[in-house]
Coordinates of C-alpha atoms and ligand atoms in Angstrom, one line a residue:
X577 CA 15.4 -9.8 3.3
X578 CA 15.9 -13.6 2.8
X579 CA 19.6 -13.1 3.3
X580 CA 19.2 -11.6 6.8
X581 CA 20.0 -14.3 9.5
X582 CA 17.6 -12.6 11.9
X583 CA 14.6 -12.8 9.6
X584 CA 14.9 -16.5 8.6
X585 CA 13.5 -18.0 11.8
X586 CA 10.8 -15.4 11.9
X587 CA 9.8 -16.2 8.3
X588 CA 9.8 -19.9 9.1
X589 CA 7.5 -19.3 12.1
X590 CA 5.1 -17.1 10.1
X591 CA 5.0 -19.6 7.2
X592 CA 3.5 -22.2 9.6
X593 CA 0.6 -20.0 10.5
X594 CA -2.5 -19.7 8.5
X595 CA -3.5 -16.5 10.2
X596 CA -1.2 -13.6 11.0
X597 CA -1.7 -11.0 13.7
X598 CA -1.1 -7.5 12.4
X599 CA 0.0 -6.4 15.8
X600 CA 2.7 -9.1 16.1
X601 CA 6.1 -7.2 16.2
X602 CA 7.8 -9.9 14.1
X603 CA 5.0 -9.7 11.5
X604 CA 5.3 -5.9 11.4
X605 CA 9.1 -6.3 10.9
X606 CA 8.6 -8.6 7.9
X607 CA 5.9 -6.4 6.3
X608 CA 8.1 -3.3 6.7
X609 CA 11.2 -5.1 5.3
X610 CA 9.2 -6.4 2.3
X611 CA 8.0 -2.8 1.6
X612 CA 11.7 -1.6 1.7
X613 CA 10.8 0.6 4.6
X614 CA 8.3 2.8 2.8
X615 CA 4.5 3.2 2.5
X616 CA 3.5 0.9 -0.3
X617 CA 1.0 3.5 -1.6
X618 CA 2.7 6.9 -1.4
X619 CA 6.3 5.6 -0.8
X620 CA 6.7 7.9 2.3
X621 CA 9.6 6.4 4.4
X622 CA 8.8 5.0 7.8
X623 CA 9.1 8.1 9.9
X624 CA 6.2 7.5 12.4
X625 CA 4.0 4.7 13.6
X626 CA 3.1 3.0 10.4
X627 CA 0.1 0.7 10.0
X628 CA -0.7 -2.7 8.5
X629 CA -3.2 -2.1 5.7
X630 CA -5.5 -4.9 4.7
X631 CA -5.4 -4.7 0.9
X632 CA -8.8 -6.3 0.9
X633 CA -10.5 -5.2 4.2
X634 CA -12.1 -7.6 6.6
X635 CA -15.6 -6.3 5.7
X636 CA -15.1 -7.0 2.0
X637 CA -13.3 -10.4 2.3
X638 CA -16.4 -12.6 1.8
X639 CA -17.5 -10.5 -1.2
X640 CA -14.0 -10.8 -2.5
X641 CA -14.0 -14.6 -2.2
X642 CA -17.5 -14.7 -3.8
X643 CA -16.1 -12.8 -6.9
X644 CA -18.3 -9.8 -6.2
X645 CA -15.5 -7.2 -6.2
X646 CA -13.8 -5.9 -9.4
X647 CA -10.6 -7.7 -8.4
X648 CA -10.9 -11.4 -8.5
X649 CA -9.4 -13.8 -5.9
X650 CA -6.6 -16.1 -6.6
X651 CA -7.1 -19.8 -6.0
X652 CA -6.3 -20.7 -2.4
X653 CA -5.7 -17.1 -1.3
X654 CA -5.4 -16.6 2.4
X655 CA -6.8 -13.7 4.4
X656 CA -7.9 -11.3 5.4
X657 CA -5.3 -11.6 8.2
X658 CA -2.4 -12.9 6.3
X659 CA 0.9 -11.6 4.9
X660 CA -0.5 -12.1 1.4
X661 CA -3.2 -9.4 2.2
X662 CA -1.0 -7.0 4.2
X663 CA 0.6 -3.8 3.0
X664 CA 2.9 -1.4 4.9
X665 CA 1.1 1.9 5.0
X666 CA 1.5 5.4 6.4
X667 CA -1.3 6.5 8.6
X668 CA -2.5 9.0 6.0
X669 CA -2.9 6.4 3.2
X670 CA -4.4 3.8 5.5
X671 CA -6.8 6.4 7.0
X672 CA -8.2 7.6 3.6
X673 CA -8.3 4.2 1.9
X674 CA -10.4 2.7 4.7
X675 CA -12.8 0.0 3.4
X676 CA -12.5 0.9 -0.2
X677 CA -11.4 -1.5 -2.9
X678 CA -12.4 0.5 -5.9
X679 CA -13.1 4.1 -7.0
X680 CA -15.0 5.8 -9.7
X681 CA -13.0 7.6 -12.5
X682 CA -15.4 9.2 -15.0
X683 CA -18.2 6.8 -15.6
X684 CA -16.4 3.7 -14.5
X685 CA -15.1 2.1 -11.3
X686 CA -11.7 0.7 -11.2
X687 CA -9.9 -1.5 -8.6
X688 CA -7.4 0.2 -6.3
X689 CA -3.7 -0.5 -6.6
X690 CA -2.8 -3.9 -4.9
X691 CA 0.9 -3.8 -3.8
X692 CA 0.8 -7.6 -3.6
X693 CA 0.0 -8.1 -7.2
X694 CA 1.6 -5.2 -9.1
X695 CA 4.6 -2.9 -9.0
X696 CA 4.2 0.7 -7.9
X697 CA 6.0 2.0 -11.0
X698 CA 3.5 0.2 -13.3
X699 CA 0.7 2.5 -12.1
X700 CA 2.3 5.8 -10.8
X701 CA 5.0 8.4 -11.4
X702 CA 6.2 11.3 -9.4
X703 CA 5.6 14.8 -10.9
X704 CA 7.0 18.3 -10.0
X705 CA 10.2 17.1 -8.4
X706 CA 8.5 14.3 -6.5
X707 CA 5.8 16.5 -4.8
X708 CA 2.9 14.8 -6.6
X709 CA 2.1 11.1 -6.9
X710 CA 0.3 10.7 -10.2
X711 CA -1.6 7.7 -11.5
X712 CA -0.8 6.8 -15.1
X713 CA -3.2 3.8 -15.5
X714 CA -6.9 3.5 -14.6
X715 CA -5.9 1.7 -11.4
X716 CA -3.4 4.3 -10.7
X717 CA -5.8 7.2 -11.2
X718 CA -8.5 5.5 -9.1
X719 CA -6.0 5.0 -6.3
X720 CA -4.7 8.6 -6.6
X721 CA -8.2 9.9 -6.0
X722 CA -9.4 7.3 -3.4
X723 CA -6.3 7.7 -1.2
X724 CA -5.9 11.5 -1.9
X725 CA -2.2 11.4 -2.6
X726 CA -2.3 15.0 -3.7
X727 CA -5.0 16.4 -1.5
X728 CA -4.0 20.1 -1.1
X729 CA -6.1 20.6 2.1
X730 CA -4.6 21.2 5.4
X731 CA -3.9 17.9 7.1
X732 CA -3.4 16.3 3.6
X733 CA -0.1 14.6 2.7
X734 CA 1.6 17.3 0.7
X735 CA 3.1 19.2 3.7
X736 CA 4.8 16.1 5.1
X737 CA 5.9 15.0 1.7
X738 CA 7.4 18.4 0.9
X739 CA 9.3 18.4 4.2
X740 CA 10.6 14.9 3.5
X741 CA 11.8 16.0 0.0
X742 CA 13.6 19.0 1.4
X743 CA 15.3 16.8 4.0
X744 CA 16.3 14.3 1.4
X745 CA 14.2 11.5 2.7
X746 CA 11.7 11.3 -0.1
X747 CA 11.4 9.5 -2.4
X748 CA 13.4 6.4 -1.2
X749 CA 16.7 6.0 -3.1
X750 CA 15.4 3.0 -5.0
X751 CA 12.4 5.1 -6.4
X752 CA 14.3 8.1 -7.6
X753 CA 14.2 7.2 -11.3
X754 CA 10.4 7.2 -11.3
X755 CA 9.8 10.9 -11.4
X756 CA 10.4 14.0 -13.4
Ligands
ZN235 ZN1 1.3 6.5 2.4

């Protein structure tokens, strides 16, 4: 990304701003490139209109800064409308994640996966020839349930994922070692 001549002036412009507009086409391009052109939650390639997910939603931001969420803020963190708080997301993941920042697994709540702080492969693996996205940590399991990665119901993500697998578009080439 940094080596692309087209992106450099865009990145310089965005770096001067303290607030980023999620509808700005340049901003969307940067978020998409940073995500290697796939949903940062389920890794679906960008095949439709993708959305800018707020990792910590607007409505939770003050609680976040006040230390009231499970996930603690970093010093000087900018948001909620900032590149540091944005994730490239398919409409399914963004639509089910909504305002949530944590989810209950058993008796405890755990934070959801934060693509700005952790790598996908630390928390998830693919199973059954990539059809299922399975959490392997507490954060991963909480996110798998909250976002409904493997929701078998009609309108869930499995149909589109299966089609993408058959067409050779899923998972992205850089993620093919993360499954069994
Ligand atoms: Zn997704």
